Amino acid sequence: MKRKDHYNVLAVCMLRDFAGREIFMGMLEEMSNRKNWHLDMAGPGRLFSERELANEDGEPFDGYILTMPGTDAVMKRLAVAKAPTVLVNITDKRLAARSESVSSVWTDNANIGRRAAKHLLDRGGYKSAGYVHELKPQFYSTERMIAFRAEMKRKGIKTEEFPEGDDFSDFQARLREWVRKLPKPAAVMAVSDMRAADVVNACRAEGIPVPTQVAVVGVDNDAAQHETCGMSLSSVVLNMNMMGRQAVRELDFLFRHQKWHGRPHEILIPAKDVFAGESTARSVSATRLVNMAQEFIAANRAVKIAPADVARHLGCSRQLAELRFSQICGKTIRKAIEDARMEEAKRRLKGGATANEIVKSMHFTSANQFYRIYKRHFGHTIRQAGA
């Protein structure tokens, strides 16, 4: 394909859930640097049919980003077409068989399993480990389990699986029996926060204290699940925003190098972070102390505060506050303050504020100080971010 004055791009997304919205937001952020891309969006399934292979002006699309599949007929059409196509966390054998102009962006499930294991191992010693799959068999659950089990094995800890299956009628009863038989204390990873909440509730029904006897970590950082089990869940945070950004970069590469065979077609996106909740805390009170500190930092992110101000707000010593932050978050209070302030500055820049306005309103010492902290934090200058 020769270079064009503009490219018609179709993104197929499901915006119903948080993950889908984060992927789409990442696409929009990355696409803002590509002024010659004309974007259309379609829903998945029957909403993405052969009728959507042209825009409202009747022009065919030059490229596709698919986070969900369409109808069987449209997927067949795409498989035989030569239009650059990026698949995000989905697979299609027909498209994968194409030897060019196809790229896949995947969540790094092995990284997720390792991050969950490390989070648990950093918080104590265990006699056993467990892994809870999704209700129905899923490839990503198996990938996470294999990596989790390998990390635990390195520490001499055997991992018991709570198996997948199609019979949901006795799910809770089987899960209660499973957690009851685990040698305690036990470290349990669940494929998702929904299943992690099930584990916590099963422990509660059996009178097993969480986290002192069974520590639980999930995946997705789904705050809605906290209410279903009565405590904040530790969770591996996926980087869905980066997946959207990477999908745009992959499509841009395919536009520019459609005959290129010299680089892998699959890109893995590692987890973003691990949220430390009460379900794995050495001390629930320690987690609540850190939560209070984070709320104070968030409320004062536009003000120049210091770690001593945070400790004063908590009513404890600076040494204890730093210790709890290190245990629960793996960072210093000063780093947490910088993270909050830089994210707020980034939000204001996107909203149209100038650097000088931010320096004044957020009480930075000088513009040079702001520029220096911004570059150190994000790895690029403000000018590069807006290019």
Protein backbone atom coordinates (compact mmCIF):
# COMPACT_ATOMS: atom_id res chain seq x y z
CA MET A 1 0.00 0.00 0.00
CA LYS A 2 1.38 3.36 -0.99
CA ARG A 3 1.46 6.18 1.52
CA LYS A 4 -1.92 7.89 1.59
CA ASP A 5 -3.12 11.28 2.72
CA HIS A 6 -5.32 9.49 5.26
CA TYR A 7 -6.11 5.98 6.50
CA ASN A 8 -9.61 4.72 7.29
CA VAL A 9 -9.40 2.61 10.45
CA LEU A 10 -12.11 0.51 12.06
CA ALA A 11 -11.85 -0.47 15.75
CA VAL A 12 -14.14 -3.25 16.98
CA CYS A 13 -14.57 -2.85 20.74
CA MET A 14 -16.85 -3.84 23.61
CA LEU A 15 -17.26 -0.79 25.86
CA ARG A 16 -19.57 -2.45 28.34
CA ASP A 17 -16.84 -3.35 30.83
CA PHE A 18 -13.88 -1.52 32.35
CA ALA A 19 -11.24 -3.47 30.43
CA GLY A 20 -12.83 -2.69 27.08
CA ARG A 21 -13.08 0.99 27.91
CA GLU A 22 -9.43 1.09 29.01
CA ILE A 23 -8.27 -0.54 25.77
CA PHE A 24 -10.29 1.95 23.73
CA MET A 25 -8.98 4.88 25.78
CA GLY A 26 -5.43 3.72 25.09
CA MET A 27 -6.22 3.62 21.36
CA LEU A 28 -7.56 7.16 21.44
CA GLU A 29 -4.55 8.47 23.36
CA GLU A 30 -2.06 6.87 20.97
CA MET A 31 -4.10 7.78 17.90
CA SER A 32 -4.04 11.47 18.84
CA ASN A 33 -0.49 11.53 17.45
CA ARG A 34 -1.70 10.29 14.05
CA LYS A 35 -3.64 13.13 12.52
CA ASN A 36 -4.17 11.35 9.19
CA TRP A 37 -6.13 8.43 10.68
CA HIS A 38 -9.91 8.51 10.30
CA LEU A 39 -11.42 6.32 13.02
CA ASP A 40 -14.73 4.45 13.03
CA MET A 41 -15.95 2.05 15.70
CA ALA A 42 -18.20 -1.01 15.64
CA GLY A 43 -19.49 -3.36 18.29
CA PRO A 44 -18.58 -7.07 18.25
CA GLY A 45 -20.61 -10.08 17.21
CA ARG A 46 -23.52 -9.40 14.87
CA LEU A 47 -22.81 -5.66 15.14
CA PHE A 48 -19.63 -6.25 13.14
CA SER A 49 -20.84 -7.81 9.90
CA GLU A 50 -19.88 -7.51 6.25
CA ARG A 51 -21.89 -4.29 6.05
CA GLU A 52 -19.29 -2.62 8.30
CA LEU A 53 -16.40 -3.20 5.90
CA ALA A 54 -16.87 0.32 4.48
CA ASN A 55 -17.38 3.66 6.19
CA GLU A 56 -20.35 6.00 5.80
CA ASP A 57 -18.78 7.50 2.67
CA GLY A 58 -18.57 4.06 1.08
CA GLU A 59 -14.77 3.94 1.42
CA PRO A 60 -13.21 0.60 2.39
CA PHE A 61 -11.23 0.48 5.60
CA ASP A 62 -7.45 0.45 5.26
CA GLY A 63 -6.87 -1.30 8.57
CA TYR A 64 -8.60 -2.94 11.53
CA ILE A 65 -8.08 -3.24 15.28
CA LEU A 66 -10.18 -6.10 16.64
CA THR A 67 -10.59 -6.53 20.39
CA MET A 68 -13.58 -8.80 19.78
CA PRO A 69 -14.56 -10.93 16.76
CA GLY A 70 -17.43 -10.22 14.40
CA THR A 71 -19.74 -12.56 12.53
CA ASP A 72 -18.28 -15.67 10.94
CA ALA A 73 -18.86 -14.21 7.47
CA VAL A 74 -16.96 -10.99 8.15
CA MET A 75 -14.06 -12.85 9.76
CA LYS A 76 -13.80 -15.01 6.63
CA ARG A 77 -13.70 -11.86 4.50
CA LEU A 78 -10.94 -10.36 6.62
CA ALA A 79 -8.93 -13.57 6.41
CA VAL A 80 -8.70 -13.40 2.62
CA ALA A 81 -8.26 -9.63 2.50
CA LYS A 82 -4.86 -7.94 2.65
CA ALA A 83 -5.86 -5.05 4.90
CA PRO A 84 -3.53 -4.68 7.92
CA THR A 85 -5.24 -6.17 10.97
CA VAL A 86 -4.34 -6.15 14.67
CA LEU A 87 -5.93 -8.67 17.04
CA VAL A 88 -6.09 -7.68 20.71
CA ASN A 89 -6.44 -10.57 23.17
CA ILE A 90 -8.36 -12.64 20.62
CA THR A 91 -7.39 -15.29 18.11
CA ASP A 92 -8.76 -16.40 14.77
CA LYS A 93 -7.14 -19.34 12.95
CA ARG A 94 -8.07 -17.97 9.54
CA LEU A 95 -6.51 -14.58 10.19
CA ALA A 96 -3.50 -16.10 11.93
CA ALA A 97 -2.83 -18.14 8.80
CA ARG A 98 -2.09 -14.97 6.85
CA SER A 99 1.63 -14.55 6.40
CA GLU A 100 1.62 -10.77 6.37
CA SER A 101 -0.20 -7.66 7.60
CA VAL A 102 -1.42 -9.31 10.82
CA SER A 103 -0.24 -8.63 14.36
CA SER A 104 -1.49 -9.82 17.74
CA VAL A 105 -1.32 -8.00 21.09
CA TRP A 106 -1.76 -10.27 24.10
CA THR A 107 -1.94 -9.90 27.85
CA ASP A 108 1.19 -11.57 29.23
CA ASN A 109 -0.53 -14.23 31.34
CA ALA A 110 2.76 -15.78 32.46
CA ASN A 111 3.81 -12.39 33.83
CA ILE A 112 0.49 -12.14 35.68
CA GLY A 113 1.04 -15.52 37.34
CA ARG A 114 4.60 -14.61 38.36
CA ARG A 115 3.54 -11.21 39.73
CA ALA A 116 0.82 -12.82 41.84
CA ALA A 117 3.25 -15.40 43.23
CA LYS A 118 5.88 -12.79 44.06
CA HIS A 119 3.27 -10.62 45.80
CA LEU A 120 2.23 -13.53 48.00
CA LEU A 121 5.77 -14.74 48.69
CA ASP A 122 6.84 -11.24 49.74
CA ARG A 123 4.20 -11.32 52.46
CA GLY A 124 5.06 -14.44 54.40
CA GLY A 125 5.83 -18.14 54.52
CA TYR A 126 3.30 -20.75 53.44
CA LYS A 127 2.86 -24.50 53.77
CA SER A 128 0.90 -24.76 50.52
CA ALA A 129 -0.38 -22.82 47.55
CA GLY A 130 -3.55 -23.03 45.53
CA TYR A 131 -4.88 -21.85 42.19
CA VAL A 132 -8.56 -21.36 41.34
CA HIS A 133 -9.51 -21.52 37.66
CA GLU A 134 -12.42 -19.89 35.87
CA LEU A 135 -15.71 -21.80 35.94
CA LYS A 136 -15.32 -22.80 32.30
CA PRO A 137 -11.92 -23.82 30.85
CA GLN A 138 -9.97 -20.81 29.51
CA PHE A 139 -6.50 -20.82 27.96
CA TYR A 140 -5.44 -17.68 29.85
CA SER A 141 -6.26 -19.30 33.18
CA THR A 142 -3.98 -22.24 32.36
CA GLU A 143 -1.14 -19.90 31.33
CA ARG A 144 -1.42 -17.94 34.59
CA MET A 145 -1.55 -21.12 36.65
CA ILE A 146 1.56 -22.64 35.03
CA ALA A 147 3.66 -19.54 35.77
CA PHE A 148 2.25 -19.21 39.30
CA ARG A 149 2.96 -22.87 40.07
CA ALA A 150 6.53 -22.59 38.72
CA GLU A 151 7.30 -19.62 40.99
CA MET A 152 5.89 -21.40 44.01
CA LYS A 153 7.84 -24.55 43.16
CA ARG A 154 11.08 -22.56 43.21
CA LYS A 155 10.34 -21.84 46.87
CA GLY A 156 9.53 -25.47 47.58
CA ILE A 157 5.77 -24.92 47.76
CA LYS A 158 3.38 -27.28 46.00
CA THR A 159 0.36 -25.78 44.24
CA GLU A 160 -3.04 -27.47 44.38
CA GLU A 161 -5.50 -26.65 41.59
CA PHE A 162 -9.20 -26.10 42.06
CA PRO A 163 -10.26 -27.55 38.72
CA GLU A 164 -12.28 -26.10 35.90
CA GLY A 165 -15.55 -27.78 35.03
CA ASP A 166 -19.02 -27.44 33.59
CA ASP A 167 -20.99 -28.46 36.68
CA PHE A 168 -21.72 -25.29 38.64
CA SER A 169 -24.43 -26.74 40.87
CA ASP A 170 -22.09 -27.67 43.71
CA PHE A 171 -19.39 -25.06 43.03
CA GLN A 172 -19.49 -23.40 46.46
CA ALA A 173 -19.59 -26.70 48.32
CA ARG A 174 -16.58 -28.03 46.38
CA LEU A 175 -14.66 -24.78 46.89
CA ARG A 176 -15.31 -24.87 50.66
CA GLU A 177 -14.03 -28.43 50.84
CA TRP A 178 -10.97 -27.49 48.78
CA VAL A 179 -9.93 -24.52 50.97
CA ARG A 180 -10.59 -26.58 54.11
CA LYS A 181 -8.11 -29.27 52.97
CA LEU A 182 -5.31 -26.87 52.00
CA PRO A 183 -2.39 -27.08 54.47
CA LYS A 184 -2.31 -23.76 56.36
CA PRO A 185 -1.09 -21.11 56.03
CA ALA A 186 -1.87 -21.18 52.32
CA ALA A 187 -1.30 -18.75 49.45
CA VAL A 188 -4.08 -18.78 46.83
CA MET A 189 -4.20 -17.14 43.41
CA ALA A 190 -7.51 -16.89 41.57
CA VAL A 191 -7.83 -16.32 37.83
CA SER A 192 -9.97 -13.22 38.47
CA ASP A 193 -11.21 -11.04 41.31
CA MET A 194 -14.64 -12.63 40.99
CA ARG A 195 -13.16 -16.04 41.75
CA ALA A 196 -10.95 -14.50 44.47
CA ALA A 197 -14.09 -13.19 46.17
CA ASP A 198 -15.52 -16.72 45.98
CA VAL A 199 -12.41 -18.03 47.78
CA VAL A 200 -12.70 -15.42 50.54
CA ASN A 201 -16.38 -16.23 51.04
CA ALA A 202 -15.63 -19.96 51.12
CA CYS A 203 -12.99 -19.35 53.81
CA ARG A 204 -15.44 -17.28 55.83
CA ALA A 205 -18.06 -20.02 55.61
CA GLU A 206 -15.47 -22.52 56.90
CA GLY A 207 -14.30 -20.20 59.69
CA ILE A 208 -10.85 -19.83 58.10
CA PRO A 209 -9.38 -16.33 58.69
CA VAL A 210 -8.16 -14.35 55.68
CA PRO A 211 -5.32 -13.43 55.28
CA THR A 212 -3.65 -15.05 58.32
CA GLN A 213 -4.51 -18.64 57.32
CA VAL A 214 -5.33 -18.20 53.62
CA ALA A 215 -3.95 -15.23 51.67
CA VAL A 216 -5.80 -14.53 48.41
CA VAL A 217 -4.85 -12.57 45.28
CA GLY A 218 -6.96 -12.13 42.15
CA VAL A 219 -6.65 -10.41 38.79
CA ASP A 220 -8.39 -7.36 37.24
CA ASN A 221 -8.48 -4.94 40.21
CA ASP A 222 -12.29 -5.04 40.15
CA ALA A 223 -13.33 -2.90 43.12
CA ALA A 224 -16.93 -4.10 42.77
CA GLN A 225 -15.84 -7.50 44.10
CA HIS A 226 -14.71 -5.99 47.41
CA GLU A 227 -18.32 -5.64 48.52
CA THR A 228 -19.17 -9.22 47.63
CA CYS A 229 -16.60 -10.61 50.08
CA GLY A 230 -16.41 -7.85 52.69
CA MET A 231 -12.75 -6.89 52.25
CA SER A 232 -10.44 -5.25 49.72
CA LEU A 233 -8.93 -7.85 47.42
CA SER A 234 -5.28 -7.87 46.46
CA SER A 235 -5.17 -8.04 42.69
CA VAL A 236 -2.82 -8.04 39.70
CA VAL A 237 -3.61 -4.88 37.73
CA LEU A 238 -3.71 -5.42 33.97
CA ASN A 239 -2.36 -2.75 31.63
CA MET A 240 -5.32 -2.56 29.25
CA ASN A 241 -4.55 1.05 28.38
CA MET A 242 -1.12 0.01 27.10
CA MET A 243 -2.71 -2.79 25.08
CA GLY A 244 -4.78 -0.19 23.23
CA ARG A 245 -1.76 2.01 22.67
CA GLN A 246 0.31 -0.93 21.43
CA ALA A 247 -2.46 -1.99 19.04
CA VAL A 248 -2.28 1.43 17.37
CA ARG A 249 1.51 1.21 17.13
CA GLU A 250 1.24 -2.23 15.56
CA LEU A 251 -1.26 -1.03 12.97
CA ASP A 252 0.93 1.96 12.18
CA PHE A 253 3.87 -0.41 11.64
CA LEU A 254 1.76 -2.59 9.33
CA PHE A 255 0.70 0.44 7.30
CA ARG A 256 4.35 1.34 6.79
CA HIS A 257 5.81 -2.18 6.34
CA GLN A 258 3.16 -4.46 4.91
CA LYS A 259 5.65 -6.91 3.44
CA TRP A 260 7.88 -6.96 6.52
CA HIS A 261 8.73 -10.44 7.82
CA GLY A 262 11.59 -9.52 10.13
CA ARG A 263 9.83 -9.11 13.47
CA PRO A 264 7.48 -11.19 15.61
CA HIS A 265 3.77 -10.87 14.96
CA GLU A 266 2.87 -11.30 18.64
CA ILE A 267 3.42 -8.65 21.32
CA LEU A 268 2.99 -9.42 25.04
CA ILE A 269 1.90 -6.69 27.47
CA PRO A 270 2.94 -7.36 31.09
CA ALA A 271 0.85 -6.48 34.12
CA LYS A 272 0.88 -2.88 35.29
CA ASP A 273 1.04 -3.36 39.05
CA VAL A 274 -0.30 -5.35 41.99
CA PHE A 275 -2.89 -3.70 44.21
CA ALA A 276 -2.24 -4.68 47.82
CA GLY A 277 -5.53 -5.20 49.63
CA GLU A 278 -6.60 -6.72 52.91
CA SER A 279 -6.76 -10.25 51.48
CA THR A 280 -2.94 -10.60 51.55
CA ALA A 281 -1.94 -8.03 54.17
CA ARG A 282 0.39 -9.04 56.97
CA SER A 283 -1.90 -6.93 59.07
CA VAL A 284 -5.31 -5.67 58.08
CA SER A 285 -4.71 -2.60 60.21
CA ALA A 286 -1.52 -1.93 58.24
CA THR A 287 -3.48 -1.98 54.97
CA ARG A 288 -6.07 0.39 56.35
CA LEU A 289 -3.31 2.73 57.52
CA VAL A 290 -1.86 2.81 54.01
CA ASN A 291 -5.32 3.30 52.49
CA MET A 292 -5.80 6.32 54.74
CA ALA A 293 -2.44 7.68 53.61
CA GLN A 294 -3.29 7.17 49.93
CA GLU A 295 -6.62 8.96 50.36
CA PHE A 296 -4.82 11.90 52.03
CA ILE A 297 -2.23 12.04 49.24
CA ALA A 298 -4.93 11.92 46.55
CA ALA A 299 -6.90 14.71 48.24
CA ASN A 300 -3.78 16.89 48.42
CA ARG A 301 -2.13 16.05 45.11
CA ALA A 302 -2.32 19.69 43.99
CA VAL A 303 -0.54 20.81 47.17
CA LYS A 304 3.16 20.48 47.95
CA ILE A 305 3.06 17.98 50.83
CA ALA A 306 5.88 15.95 52.39
CA PRO A 307 6.04 12.46 53.93
CA ALA A 308 6.03 14.08 57.37
CA ASP A 309 2.63 15.64 56.57
CA VAL A 310 1.27 12.20 55.73
CA ALA A 311 2.58 10.68 58.97
CA ARG A 312 1.11 13.60 60.91
CA HIS A 313 -2.28 12.99 59.29
CA LEU A 314 -2.10 9.30 60.24
CA GLY A 315 -1.13 10.10 63.81
CA CYS A 316 1.91 7.81 63.77
CA SER A 317 5.66 8.11 63.42
CA ARG A 318 7.31 8.76 60.06
CA GLN A 319 9.27 5.52 60.51
CA LEU A 320 6.11 3.42 61.00
CA ALA A 321 4.34 5.10 58.07
CA GLU A 322 7.31 4.39 55.77
CA LEU A 323 7.51 0.79 56.98
CA ARG A 324 3.82 0.15 56.24
CA PHE A 325 4.12 1.77 52.80
CA SER A 326 7.12 -0.39 51.98
CA GLN A 327 5.32 -3.56 53.13
CA ILE A 328 1.99 -2.91 51.42
CA CYS A 329 2.91 -0.85 48.33
CA GLY A 330 6.58 -1.60 47.77
CA LYS A 331 7.41 2.11 47.50
CA THR A 332 8.22 5.11 49.68
CA ILE A 333 5.71 7.75 50.70
CA ARG A 334 7.69 10.33 48.70
CA LYS A 335 7.31 8.17 45.58
CA ALA A 336 3.57 7.82 46.20
CA ILE A 337 3.25 11.61 46.46
CA GLU A 338 5.19 12.08 43.22
CA ASP A 339 3.06 9.48 41.43
CA ALA A 340 -0.16 11.23 42.45
CA ARG A 341 1.11 14.71 41.56
CA MET A 342 2.48 13.67 38.17
CA GLU A 343 -0.75 11.91 37.21
CA GLU A 344 -2.67 15.06 38.17
CA ALA A 345 -0.26 17.23 36.15
CA LYS A 346 -0.65 14.92 33.15
CA ARG A 347 -4.44 15.14 33.45
CA ARG A 348 -4.30 18.94 33.51
CA LEU A 349 -1.96 19.05 30.51
CA LYS A 350 -4.41 16.92 28.54
CA GLY A 351 -7.16 19.29 29.62
CA GLY A 352 -5.35 22.22 27.99
CA ALA A 353 -3.47 23.75 30.92
CA THR A 354 0.00 25.15 30.22
CA ALA A 355 3.10 24.05 32.11
CA ASN A 356 3.39 27.48 33.74
CA GLU A 357 -0.22 27.31 34.92
CA ILE A 358 0.42 23.90 36.46
CA VAL A 359 3.62 25.10 38.16
CA LYS A 360 1.68 27.91 39.79
CA SER A 361 -1.54 26.06 40.69
CA MET A 362 0.22 22.91 41.98
CA HIS A 363 2.92 24.84 43.88
CA PHE A 364 6.04 23.51 42.17
CA THR A 365 9.20 25.41 43.11
CA SER A 366 9.91 26.37 39.49
CA ALA A 367 9.18 25.42 35.90
CA ASN A 368 12.59 23.74 35.69
CA GLN A 369 11.77 21.58 38.68
CA PHE A 370 8.45 20.56 37.11
CA TYR A 371 10.07 19.72 33.76
CA ARG A 372 12.78 17.69 35.51
CA ILE A 373 10.35 15.66 37.64
CA TYR A 374 8.01 15.11 34.67
CA LYS A 375 10.79 13.70 32.47
CA ARG A 376 12.17 11.50 35.25
CA HIS A 377 8.71 10.15 36.04
CA PHE A 378 7.35 9.50 32.53
CA GLY A 379 10.61 8.97 30.64
CA HIS A 380 9.91 11.73 28.12
CA THR A 381 9.50 15.50 28.01
CA ILE A 382 6.20 17.39 27.87
CA ARG A 383 7.00 18.41 24.31
CA GLN A 384 7.58 14.77 23.29
CA ALA A 385 4.29 13.72 24.91
CA GLY A 386 2.37 16.21 22.80
CA ALA A 387 4.20 15.52 19.54
